[in-house]
Coordinates of C-alpha atoms in Angstrom, one line a residue:
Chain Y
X225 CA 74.8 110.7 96.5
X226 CA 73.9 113.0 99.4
X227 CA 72.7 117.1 97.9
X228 CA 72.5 120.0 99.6
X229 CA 70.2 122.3 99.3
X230 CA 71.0 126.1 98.9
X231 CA 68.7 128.7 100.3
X232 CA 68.6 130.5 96.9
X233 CA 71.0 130.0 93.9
X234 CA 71.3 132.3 90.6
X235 CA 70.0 129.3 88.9
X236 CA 66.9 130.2 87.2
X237 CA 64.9 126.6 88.0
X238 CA 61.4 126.6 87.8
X239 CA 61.4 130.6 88.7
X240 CA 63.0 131.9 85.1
X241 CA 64.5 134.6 87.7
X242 CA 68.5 135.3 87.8
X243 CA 70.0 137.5 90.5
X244 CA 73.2 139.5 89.1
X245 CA 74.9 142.0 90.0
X246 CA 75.5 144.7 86.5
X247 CA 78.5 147.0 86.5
X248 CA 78.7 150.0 84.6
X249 CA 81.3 152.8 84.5
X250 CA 79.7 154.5 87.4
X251 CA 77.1 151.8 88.9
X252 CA 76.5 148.7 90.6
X253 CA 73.0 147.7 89.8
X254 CA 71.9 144.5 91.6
X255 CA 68.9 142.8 89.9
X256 CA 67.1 140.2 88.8
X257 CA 66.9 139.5 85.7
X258 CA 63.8 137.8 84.0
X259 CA 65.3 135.1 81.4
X260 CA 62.0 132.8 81.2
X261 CA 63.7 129.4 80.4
X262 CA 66.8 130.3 79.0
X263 CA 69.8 131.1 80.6
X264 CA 71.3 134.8 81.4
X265 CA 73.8 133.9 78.7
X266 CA 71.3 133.9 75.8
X267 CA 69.2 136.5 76.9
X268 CA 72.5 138.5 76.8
X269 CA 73.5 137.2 73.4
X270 CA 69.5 137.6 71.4
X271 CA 70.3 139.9 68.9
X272 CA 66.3 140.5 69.1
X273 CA 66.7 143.2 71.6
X274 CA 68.8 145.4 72.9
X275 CA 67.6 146.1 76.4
X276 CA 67.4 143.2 79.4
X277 CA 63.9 143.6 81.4
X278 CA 65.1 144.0 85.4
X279 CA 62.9 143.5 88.2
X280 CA 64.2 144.0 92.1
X281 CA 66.8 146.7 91.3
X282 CA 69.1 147.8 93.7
X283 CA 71.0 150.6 93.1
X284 CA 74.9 151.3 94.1
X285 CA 76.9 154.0 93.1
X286 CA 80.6 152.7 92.0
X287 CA 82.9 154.6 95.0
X288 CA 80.3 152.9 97.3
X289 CA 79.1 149.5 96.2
X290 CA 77.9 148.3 99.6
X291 CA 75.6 151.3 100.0
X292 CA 72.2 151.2 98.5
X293 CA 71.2 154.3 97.0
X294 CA 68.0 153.9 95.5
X295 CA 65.8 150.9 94.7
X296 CA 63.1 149.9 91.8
X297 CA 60.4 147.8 91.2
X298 CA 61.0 147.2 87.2
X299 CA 63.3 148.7 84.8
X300 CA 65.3 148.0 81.7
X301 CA 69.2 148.0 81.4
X302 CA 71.0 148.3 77.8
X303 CA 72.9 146.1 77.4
X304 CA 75.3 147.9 75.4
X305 CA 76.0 150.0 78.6
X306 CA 77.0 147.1 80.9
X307 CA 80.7 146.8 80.7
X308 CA 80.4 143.4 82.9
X309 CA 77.8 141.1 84.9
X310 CA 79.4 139.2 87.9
X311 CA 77.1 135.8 88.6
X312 CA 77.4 133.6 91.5
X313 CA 77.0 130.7 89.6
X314 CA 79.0 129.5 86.4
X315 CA 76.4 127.7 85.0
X316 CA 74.0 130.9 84.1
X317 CA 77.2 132.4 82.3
X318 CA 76.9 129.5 79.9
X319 CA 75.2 129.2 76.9
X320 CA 72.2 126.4 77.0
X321 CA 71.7 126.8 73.2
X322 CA 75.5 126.8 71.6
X323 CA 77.4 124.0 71.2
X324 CA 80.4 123.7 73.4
X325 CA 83.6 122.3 72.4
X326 CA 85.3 119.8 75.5
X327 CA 88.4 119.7 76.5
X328 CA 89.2 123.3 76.2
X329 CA 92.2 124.8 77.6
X330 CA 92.1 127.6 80.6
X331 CA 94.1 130.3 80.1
X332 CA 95.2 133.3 82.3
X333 CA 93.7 136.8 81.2
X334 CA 93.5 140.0 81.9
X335 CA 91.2 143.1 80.5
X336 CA 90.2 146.5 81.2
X337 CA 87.1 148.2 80.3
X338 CA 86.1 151.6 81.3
X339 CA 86.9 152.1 85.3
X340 CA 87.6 148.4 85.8
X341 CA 90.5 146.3 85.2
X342 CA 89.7 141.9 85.0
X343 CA 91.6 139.3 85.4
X344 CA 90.6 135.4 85.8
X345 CA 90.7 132.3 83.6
X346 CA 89.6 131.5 80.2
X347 CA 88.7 128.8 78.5
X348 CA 89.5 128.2 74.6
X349 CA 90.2 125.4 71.9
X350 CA 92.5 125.2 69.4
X351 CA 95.7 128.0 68.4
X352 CA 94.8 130.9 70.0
X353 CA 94.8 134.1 68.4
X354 CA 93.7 137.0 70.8
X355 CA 91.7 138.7 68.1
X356 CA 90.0 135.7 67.0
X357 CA 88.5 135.3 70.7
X358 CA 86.7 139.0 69.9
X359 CA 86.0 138.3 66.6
X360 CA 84.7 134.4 65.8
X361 CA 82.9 134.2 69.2
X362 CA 79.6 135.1 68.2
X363 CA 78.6 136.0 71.9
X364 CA 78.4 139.5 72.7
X365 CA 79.8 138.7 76.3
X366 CA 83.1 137.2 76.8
X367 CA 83.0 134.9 80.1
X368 CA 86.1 135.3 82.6
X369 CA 85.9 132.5 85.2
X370 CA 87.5 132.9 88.7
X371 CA 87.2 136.3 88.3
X372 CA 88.7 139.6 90.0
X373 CA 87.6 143.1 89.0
X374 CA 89.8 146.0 90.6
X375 CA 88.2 149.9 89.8
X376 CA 90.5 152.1 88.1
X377 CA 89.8 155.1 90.2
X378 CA 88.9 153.4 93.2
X379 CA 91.1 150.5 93.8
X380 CA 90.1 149.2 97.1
X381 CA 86.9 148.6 95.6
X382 CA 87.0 145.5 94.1
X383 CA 84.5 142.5 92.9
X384 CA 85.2 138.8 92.9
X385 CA 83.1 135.4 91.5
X386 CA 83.2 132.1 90.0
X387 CA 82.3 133.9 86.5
X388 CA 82.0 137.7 84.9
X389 CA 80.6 138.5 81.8
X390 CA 82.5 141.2 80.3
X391 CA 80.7 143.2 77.2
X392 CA 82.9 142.6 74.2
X393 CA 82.4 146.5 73.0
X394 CA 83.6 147.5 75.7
X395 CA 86.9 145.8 76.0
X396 CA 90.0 148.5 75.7
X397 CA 92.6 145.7 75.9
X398 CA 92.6 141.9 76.4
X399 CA 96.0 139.8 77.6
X400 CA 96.2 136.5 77.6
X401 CA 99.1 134.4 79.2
X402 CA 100.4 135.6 83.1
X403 CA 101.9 138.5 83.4
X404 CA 105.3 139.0 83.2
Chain R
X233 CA 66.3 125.1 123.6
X234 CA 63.2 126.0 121.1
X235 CA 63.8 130.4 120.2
X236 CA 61.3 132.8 118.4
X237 CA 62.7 133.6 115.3
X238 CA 61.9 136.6 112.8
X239 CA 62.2 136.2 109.4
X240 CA 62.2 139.2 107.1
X241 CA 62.3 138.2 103.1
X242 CA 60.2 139.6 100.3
X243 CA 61.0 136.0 98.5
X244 CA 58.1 133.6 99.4
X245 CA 60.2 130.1 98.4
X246 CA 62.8 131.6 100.6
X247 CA 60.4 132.5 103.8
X248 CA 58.7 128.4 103.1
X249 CA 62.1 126.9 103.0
X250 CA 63.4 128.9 106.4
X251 CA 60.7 128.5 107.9
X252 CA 60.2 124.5 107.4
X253 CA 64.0 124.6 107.7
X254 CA 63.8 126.6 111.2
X255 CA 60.3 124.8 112.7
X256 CA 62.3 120.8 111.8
X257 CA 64.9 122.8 114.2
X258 CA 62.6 123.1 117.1
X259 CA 62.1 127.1 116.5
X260 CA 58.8 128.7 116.4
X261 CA 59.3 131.0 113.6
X262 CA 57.3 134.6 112.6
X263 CA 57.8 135.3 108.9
X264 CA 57.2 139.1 107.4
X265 CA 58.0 140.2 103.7
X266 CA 59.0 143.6 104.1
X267 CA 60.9 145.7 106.6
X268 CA 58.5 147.9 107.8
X269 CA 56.0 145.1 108.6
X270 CA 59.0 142.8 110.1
X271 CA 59.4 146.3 112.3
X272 CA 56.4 146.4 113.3
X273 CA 56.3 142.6 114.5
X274 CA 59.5 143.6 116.3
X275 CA 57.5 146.1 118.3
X276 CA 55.0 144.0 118.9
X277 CA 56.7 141.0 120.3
X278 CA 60.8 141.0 120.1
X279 CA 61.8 137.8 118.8
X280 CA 65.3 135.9 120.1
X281 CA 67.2 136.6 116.3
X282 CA 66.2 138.2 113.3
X283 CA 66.9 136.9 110.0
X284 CA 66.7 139.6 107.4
X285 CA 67.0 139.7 103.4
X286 CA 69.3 143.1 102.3
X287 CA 67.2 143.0 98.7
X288 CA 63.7 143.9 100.0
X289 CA 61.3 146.7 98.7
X290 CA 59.9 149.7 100.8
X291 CA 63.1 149.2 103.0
X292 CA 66.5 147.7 102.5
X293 CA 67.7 144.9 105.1
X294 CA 70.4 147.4 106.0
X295 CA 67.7 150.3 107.1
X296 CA 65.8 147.6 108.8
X297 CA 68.9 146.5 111.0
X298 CA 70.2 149.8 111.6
X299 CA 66.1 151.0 112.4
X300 CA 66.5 147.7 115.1
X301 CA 69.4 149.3 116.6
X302 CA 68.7 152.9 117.0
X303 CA 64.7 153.7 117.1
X304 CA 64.2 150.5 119.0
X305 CA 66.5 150.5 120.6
X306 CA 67.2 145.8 120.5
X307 CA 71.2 146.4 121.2
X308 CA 71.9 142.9 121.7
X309 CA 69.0 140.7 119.6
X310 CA 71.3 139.1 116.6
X311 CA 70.8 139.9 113.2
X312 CA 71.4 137.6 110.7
X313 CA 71.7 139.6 107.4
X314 CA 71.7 137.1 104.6
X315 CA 71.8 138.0 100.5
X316 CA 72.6 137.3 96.9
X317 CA 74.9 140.3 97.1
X318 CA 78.1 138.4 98.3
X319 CA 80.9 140.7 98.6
X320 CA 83.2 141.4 100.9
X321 CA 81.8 144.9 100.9
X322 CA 78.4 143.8 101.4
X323 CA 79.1 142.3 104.3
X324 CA 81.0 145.0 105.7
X325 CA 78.0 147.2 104.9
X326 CA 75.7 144.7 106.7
X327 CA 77.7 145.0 109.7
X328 CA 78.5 148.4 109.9
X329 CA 74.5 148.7 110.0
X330 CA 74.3 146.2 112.8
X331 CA 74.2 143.2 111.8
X332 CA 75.7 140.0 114.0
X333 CA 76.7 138.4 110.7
X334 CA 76.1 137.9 107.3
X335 CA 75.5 135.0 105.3
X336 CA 75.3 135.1 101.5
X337 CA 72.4 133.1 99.9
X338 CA 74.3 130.5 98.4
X339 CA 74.7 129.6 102.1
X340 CA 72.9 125.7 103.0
X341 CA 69.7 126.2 105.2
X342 CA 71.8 123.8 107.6
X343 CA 74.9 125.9 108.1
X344 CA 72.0 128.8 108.5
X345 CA 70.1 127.3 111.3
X346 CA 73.4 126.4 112.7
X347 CA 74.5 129.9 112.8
X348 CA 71.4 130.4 114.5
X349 CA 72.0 128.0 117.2
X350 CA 75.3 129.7 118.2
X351 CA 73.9 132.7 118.5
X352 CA 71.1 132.4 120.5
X353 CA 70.9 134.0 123.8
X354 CA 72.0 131.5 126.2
X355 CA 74.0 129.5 124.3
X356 CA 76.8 128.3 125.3
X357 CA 79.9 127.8 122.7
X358 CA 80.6 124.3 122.9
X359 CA 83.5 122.7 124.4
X360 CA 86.5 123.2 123.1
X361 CA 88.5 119.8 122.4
X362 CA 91.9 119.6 121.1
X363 CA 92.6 117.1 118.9
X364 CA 95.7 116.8 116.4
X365 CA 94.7 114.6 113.7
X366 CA 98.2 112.9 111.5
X367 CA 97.6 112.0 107.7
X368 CA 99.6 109.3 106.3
X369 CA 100.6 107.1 103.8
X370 CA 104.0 105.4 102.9
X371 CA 103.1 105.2 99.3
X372 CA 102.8 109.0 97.7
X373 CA 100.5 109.8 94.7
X374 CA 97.8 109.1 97.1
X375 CA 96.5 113.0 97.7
X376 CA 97.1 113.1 101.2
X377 CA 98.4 116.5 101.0
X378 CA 95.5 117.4 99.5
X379 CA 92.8 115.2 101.8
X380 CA 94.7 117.3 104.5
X381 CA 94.2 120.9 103.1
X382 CA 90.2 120.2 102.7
X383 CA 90.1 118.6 105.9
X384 CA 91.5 121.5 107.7
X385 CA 89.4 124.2 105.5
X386 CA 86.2 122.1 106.5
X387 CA 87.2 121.7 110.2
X388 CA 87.7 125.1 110.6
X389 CA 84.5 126.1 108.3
X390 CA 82.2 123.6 110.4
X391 CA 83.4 123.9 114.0
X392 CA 84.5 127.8 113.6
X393 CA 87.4 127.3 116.1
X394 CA 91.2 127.5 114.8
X395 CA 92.7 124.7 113.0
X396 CA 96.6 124.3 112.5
X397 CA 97.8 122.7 109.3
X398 CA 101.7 121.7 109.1
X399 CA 103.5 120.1 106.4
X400 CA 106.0 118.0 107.6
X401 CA 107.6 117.7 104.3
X402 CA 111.0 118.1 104.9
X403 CA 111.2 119.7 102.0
X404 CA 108.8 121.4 99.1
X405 CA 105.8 120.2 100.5
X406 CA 102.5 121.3 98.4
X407 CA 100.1 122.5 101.4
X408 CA 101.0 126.0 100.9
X409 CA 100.2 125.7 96.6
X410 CA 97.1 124.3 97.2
X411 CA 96.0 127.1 99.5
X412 CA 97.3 129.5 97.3
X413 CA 99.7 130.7 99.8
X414 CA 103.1 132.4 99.8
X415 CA 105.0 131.1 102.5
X416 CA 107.6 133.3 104.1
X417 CA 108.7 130.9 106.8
X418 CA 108.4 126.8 107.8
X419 CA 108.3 124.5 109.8
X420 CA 111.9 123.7 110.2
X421 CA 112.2 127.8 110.8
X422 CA 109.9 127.9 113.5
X423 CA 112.0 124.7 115.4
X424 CA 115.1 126.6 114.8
X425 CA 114.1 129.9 116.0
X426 CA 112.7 128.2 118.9
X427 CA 116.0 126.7 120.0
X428 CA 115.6 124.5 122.8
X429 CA 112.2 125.3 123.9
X430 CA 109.3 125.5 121.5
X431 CA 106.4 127.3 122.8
X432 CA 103.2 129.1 121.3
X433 CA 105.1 132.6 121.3
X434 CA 108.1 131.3 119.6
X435 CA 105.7 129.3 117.0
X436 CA 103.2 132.0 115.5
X437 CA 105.0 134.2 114.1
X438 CA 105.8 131.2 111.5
X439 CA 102.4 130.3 111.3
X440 CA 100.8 131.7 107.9
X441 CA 97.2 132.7 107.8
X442 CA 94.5 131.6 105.5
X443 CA 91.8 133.9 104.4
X444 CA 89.3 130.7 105.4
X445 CA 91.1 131.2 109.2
X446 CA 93.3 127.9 108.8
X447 CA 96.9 128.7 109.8
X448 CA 99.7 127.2 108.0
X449 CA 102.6 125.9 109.4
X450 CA 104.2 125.6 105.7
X451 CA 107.3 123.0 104.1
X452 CA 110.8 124.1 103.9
X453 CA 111.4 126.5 101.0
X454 CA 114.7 125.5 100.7
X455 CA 117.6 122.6 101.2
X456 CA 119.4 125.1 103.6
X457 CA 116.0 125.1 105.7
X458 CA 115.6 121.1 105.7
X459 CA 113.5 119.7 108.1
X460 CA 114.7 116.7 110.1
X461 CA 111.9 114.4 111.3
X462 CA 114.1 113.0 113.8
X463 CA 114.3 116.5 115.3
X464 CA 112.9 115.8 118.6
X465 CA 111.4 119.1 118.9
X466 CA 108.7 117.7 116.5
X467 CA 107.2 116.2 119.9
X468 CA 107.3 119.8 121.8
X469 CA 105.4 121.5 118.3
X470 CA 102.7 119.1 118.2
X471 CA 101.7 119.4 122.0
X472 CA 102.0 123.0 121.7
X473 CA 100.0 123.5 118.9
X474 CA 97.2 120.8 120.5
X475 CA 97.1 123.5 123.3
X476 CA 96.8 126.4 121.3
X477 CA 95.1 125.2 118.7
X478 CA 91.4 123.6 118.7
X479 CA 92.3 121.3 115.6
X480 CA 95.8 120.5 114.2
X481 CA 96.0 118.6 111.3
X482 CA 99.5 117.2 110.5
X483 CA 100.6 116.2 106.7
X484 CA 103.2 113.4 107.7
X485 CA 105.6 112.4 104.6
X486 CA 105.5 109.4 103.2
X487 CA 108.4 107.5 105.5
X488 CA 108.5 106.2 109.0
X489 CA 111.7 107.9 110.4
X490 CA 112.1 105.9 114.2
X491 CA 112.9 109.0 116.0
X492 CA 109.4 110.4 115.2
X493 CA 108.2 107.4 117.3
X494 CA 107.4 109.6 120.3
X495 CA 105.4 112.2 118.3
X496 CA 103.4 109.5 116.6
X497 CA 101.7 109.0 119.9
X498 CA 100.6 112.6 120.6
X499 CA 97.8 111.9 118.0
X500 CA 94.3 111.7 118.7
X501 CA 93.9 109.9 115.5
X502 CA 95.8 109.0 112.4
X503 CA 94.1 108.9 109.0
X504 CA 95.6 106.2 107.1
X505 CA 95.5 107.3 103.7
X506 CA 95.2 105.0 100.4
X507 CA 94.1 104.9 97.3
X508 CA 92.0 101.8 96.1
X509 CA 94.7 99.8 94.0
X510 CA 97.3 97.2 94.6
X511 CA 100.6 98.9 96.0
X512 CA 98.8 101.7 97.8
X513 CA 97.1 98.3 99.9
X514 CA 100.2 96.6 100.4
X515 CA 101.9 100.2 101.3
X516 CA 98.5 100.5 104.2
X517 CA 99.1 97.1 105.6
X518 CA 102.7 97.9 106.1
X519 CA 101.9 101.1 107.6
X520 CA 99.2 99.9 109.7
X521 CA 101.7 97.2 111.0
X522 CA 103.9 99.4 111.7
X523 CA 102.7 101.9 113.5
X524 CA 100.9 99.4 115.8
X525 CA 104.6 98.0 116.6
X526 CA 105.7 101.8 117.3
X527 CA 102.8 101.9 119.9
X528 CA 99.9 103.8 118.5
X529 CA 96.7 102.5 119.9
X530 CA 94.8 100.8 117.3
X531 CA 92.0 102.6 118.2
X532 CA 93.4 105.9 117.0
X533 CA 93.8 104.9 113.3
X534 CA 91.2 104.8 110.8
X535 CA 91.4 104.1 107.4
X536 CA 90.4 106.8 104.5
X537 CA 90.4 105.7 100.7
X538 CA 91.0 108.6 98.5
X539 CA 90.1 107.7 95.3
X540 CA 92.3 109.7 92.6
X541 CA 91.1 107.8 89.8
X542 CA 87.6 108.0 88.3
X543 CA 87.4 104.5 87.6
X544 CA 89.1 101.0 88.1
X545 CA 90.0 101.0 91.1
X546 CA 89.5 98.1 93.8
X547 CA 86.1 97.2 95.5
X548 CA 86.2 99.3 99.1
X549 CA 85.3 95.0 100.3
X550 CA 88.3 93.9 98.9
X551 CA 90.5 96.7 100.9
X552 CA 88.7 95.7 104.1
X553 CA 89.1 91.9 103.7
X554 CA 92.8 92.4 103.4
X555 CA 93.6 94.8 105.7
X556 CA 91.1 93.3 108.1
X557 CA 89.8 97.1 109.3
X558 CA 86.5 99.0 108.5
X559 CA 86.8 101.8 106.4
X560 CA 86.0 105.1 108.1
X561 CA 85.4 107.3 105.1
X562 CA 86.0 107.1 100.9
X563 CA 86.6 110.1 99.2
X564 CA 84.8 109.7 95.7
X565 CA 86.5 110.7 92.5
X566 CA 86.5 114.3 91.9
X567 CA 87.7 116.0 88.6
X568 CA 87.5 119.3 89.6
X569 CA 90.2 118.4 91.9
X570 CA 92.9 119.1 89.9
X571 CA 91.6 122.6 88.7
X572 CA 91.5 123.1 92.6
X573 CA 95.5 121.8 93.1
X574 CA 96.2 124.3 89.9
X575 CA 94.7 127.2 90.9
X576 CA 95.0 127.6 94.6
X577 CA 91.5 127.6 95.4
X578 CA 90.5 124.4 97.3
X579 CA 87.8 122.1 96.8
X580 CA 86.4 122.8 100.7
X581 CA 85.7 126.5 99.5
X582 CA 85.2 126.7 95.6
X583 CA 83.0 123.9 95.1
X584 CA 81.9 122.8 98.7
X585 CA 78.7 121.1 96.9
X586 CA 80.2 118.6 95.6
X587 CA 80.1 114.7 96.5
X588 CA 84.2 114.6 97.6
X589 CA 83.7 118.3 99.5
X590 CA 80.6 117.0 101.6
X591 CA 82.5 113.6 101.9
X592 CA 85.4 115.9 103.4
X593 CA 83.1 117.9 105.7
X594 CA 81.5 113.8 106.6
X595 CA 85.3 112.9 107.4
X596 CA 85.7 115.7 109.8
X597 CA 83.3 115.2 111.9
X598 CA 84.2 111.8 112.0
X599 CA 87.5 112.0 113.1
X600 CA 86.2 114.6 115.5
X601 CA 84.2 111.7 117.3

């Protein structure tokens, strides 16, 4: 089987570095994030701390996202304040250390947090109840696949990726199903 | 023809990997980590194209380029902005600040030197050919629908000229699904708005475009739009979409209607599609019998397996001892395939790493020649 190489990837490999782009209510930050040899989805989920350590950070403000406003050397983000983390790779929205069930099901759905409305695919197992997806999911970050974020105030500005991570707590509404 | 080439990254794996990537290219390549250095080593000798990170400290690749156009005053050196931001906006921001293009760094560092290539001074675009390309089979279940989608995505990705896709179904053909399209208008409208004369005028405005650039020619929507495949005008699309079109890629339906007969021999080569069991063999041999009888030069059909199962089917030996023909390309299993089909998003540009995406972009540029 022929590969091909990419010049860079999110993939954390032998450098324990994952590029992300971290959206809150009023910011774009693009960073790397430093998750040693785990993946961006348990870094996200250790209950141990509440703050992710950032190197490279590139700051955007959200009616602008393509413009750089400011940049950093280090810095930590709280992770409580990210409504969503877009990743260019599904693999580092996945957990390395939880089990996963096969054969899961995708499903449409849609959710809005402050300033930005999702929609994508998600995957589940078994009779779906919408509040059991916020409550039994031990994860503090709900993974939307094929994902398209549209800004609330600003709807031209809008975010797309094979995988967002949207902060659970900060979920105002969650739809499954198309819309009708 | 061997080009000095800047490279501006604050990564160090990135600058080793371009730079190997660049020098096995025949470039002679100058690497700087930050933007104020890769200035000054602007200043100091101006390279042929720049190739500049957008994440880099002291200076963003955006103030670099625009620095490059305005205080320096390089107009015309191209810029190559590549990043792990990959938005739409990002590029637009990378151009708006002077960049040629913008590549994001998921990108291959094959497709990257390639860029390069193009748009060195000097270089001349290659030679357009055009070259309509038919897929068939007379057995369905065999994905050439969807062999042709891909094929057309990684034609137009690769060879960045125009490619033409019509779906000849004459009715409720898939091409338009699988590209997650919304077709307005089809084949059969575009023949009977033409009337008697089909020309390029009379055929775009029926053509529907694809973010990737591929322009559909979509199905029929409905039985009161049929198309007829004896409708001789068949004939006057395909030449006229050969000359405006660099690649045309035509999804034939699974039936050999005699009064196509005429347009069969306007292709430059027909993909025989198949997959590896029993009827799908027999159906081939027919086909390839056939269309020999109907005049197509042997030498213009190749034969593709597509194999649609994961396992079981039979040896690609056994296929070629029957049908007494070489194999040009097999397309290996891929399960992703159907989330592909599903969702609108082909295989060519969602998952364009794997094994039955690079076989695709492999089958292109054989049936390119």
């Amino acid at each position: 089987m022929s590969t091909v190489r990419r010049i860079s990837t999110s993939s954390t490999g032998a450098t324990g570095r994952v590029v992300a782009d971290f959206f809150t209510t009023s910011y774009r930050f693009s960073a790397t994030v430093l998750v040693y040899k785990r993946r961006l989805a348990d870094v996200l989920g250790d209950r141990m701390t509440d703050y992710l350590d950032l190197v490279d950070i590139y700051i955007s403000r959200i009616n602008n996202p393509g413009e750089i406003v400011a940049t950093y050397q280090k810095g930590s983000l709280v992770k409580d304040e990210v409504d969503f983390i877009l990743l260019s790779s599904e693999l580092e929205g996945t957990s390395k250390e939880r089990f996963y069930v096969p054969n899961r099901v995708s499903l449409p759905i849609f959710v809005t947090v402050p300033s930005f409305e999702i929609h994508g695919k998600f995957q589940w197992m078994g009779d779906l109840e919408i509040k059991k997806i916020m409550t039994t999911e031990t994860q503090k970050f709900l993974p939307i696949l094929d994902a398209k974020s549209i800004n609330a105030h600003f709807p031209k500005v809008t975010f797309e990726g094979p995988i967002v991570l949207v902060n659970k707590s900060k979920i105002e509404v969650i739809c499954i199903g198309d819309a009708s | 023809m061997m080009a000095n080439i800047l490279v501006v990254d604050d990564d160090k794996n990135i600058l080793r990997l371009l730079e190997f990537s660049l020098k096995r290219a025949g470039h002679h390549v100058i690497m700087c980590d930050d933007g104020l250095q890769g200035l000054a080593q602007v200043q100091a000798q101006p390279p042929d194209l720049i190739v500049a990170d957008v994440m880099m400290p002291k200076m963003t690749g955006y103030e670099f380029c625009k620095q490059i156009r305005t205080k320096l005053g390089l107009t015309e050196t191209p810029i190559i902005m590549f990043s792990a931001r990959f938005q739409p906006i990002d590029k637009q921001t990378a151009l708006d600040a002077g960049a040629t293009d913008y590549l994001p760094k998921s990108t291959s560092p094959d497709v990257l030197v390639n860029r390069i290539n193009e748009l060195l001074p000097g270089q001349q675009p290659a030679p357009v050919t055009h070259t309509a390309i038919g897929l068939f089979s007379l057995r369905g279940g065999t994905g050439v629908t969807t062999l042709a989608v891909n094929l057309a995505l990684a034609l137009t990705l690769t060879k960045k000229t125009p490619t033409a896709l019509v779906d000849l179904a004459p009715l409720g053909g898939h091409a338009a699904l699988m590209l997650g399209l919304r077709p307005t208008s089809s084949v059969a409208d575009a023949l009977f708005a033409a009337k008697d004369e089909v020309t390029l005028d009379t055929v775009k405005p029926h053509l529907i475009q694809h973010s990737a650039g591929v322009q559909l020619l979509a199905s029929a929507l409905n039985y009161d739009h049929l198309l007829h495949l004896n409708d001789q005008r068949l004939e006057q699309l395909v030449t006229v979409l050969k000359s405006g079109f660099a690649q045309t890629i035509l999804d034939i339906p699974h039936l050999l209607e005699p009064r196509f007969e005429p347009t069969w021999r306007l292709f430059d080569k027909i993909a025989l599609v198949l997959s590896p069991d029993m009827p799908s063999l027999q159906s081939a041999a027919m086909a390839l019998q056939s269309l020999l009888r109907l005049g197509v030069a042997d030498t213009r059909i190749v034969l593709v397996i597509n194999n649609i199962l994961p396992q079981g089917g039979l040896p690609p030996e056994i296929i070629q001892k029957t049908i007494k023909r070489p194999i040009l390309a097999s397309i290996p299993y891929e399960p992703e395939m159907i989330k592909a089909v599903n969702t609108g998003k082909p295989l060519l540009l969602n998952n364009s790493q794997s094994p039955a995406a690079i076989a695709l972009i492999k089958l292109a540029h054989l049936l390119l020649g």
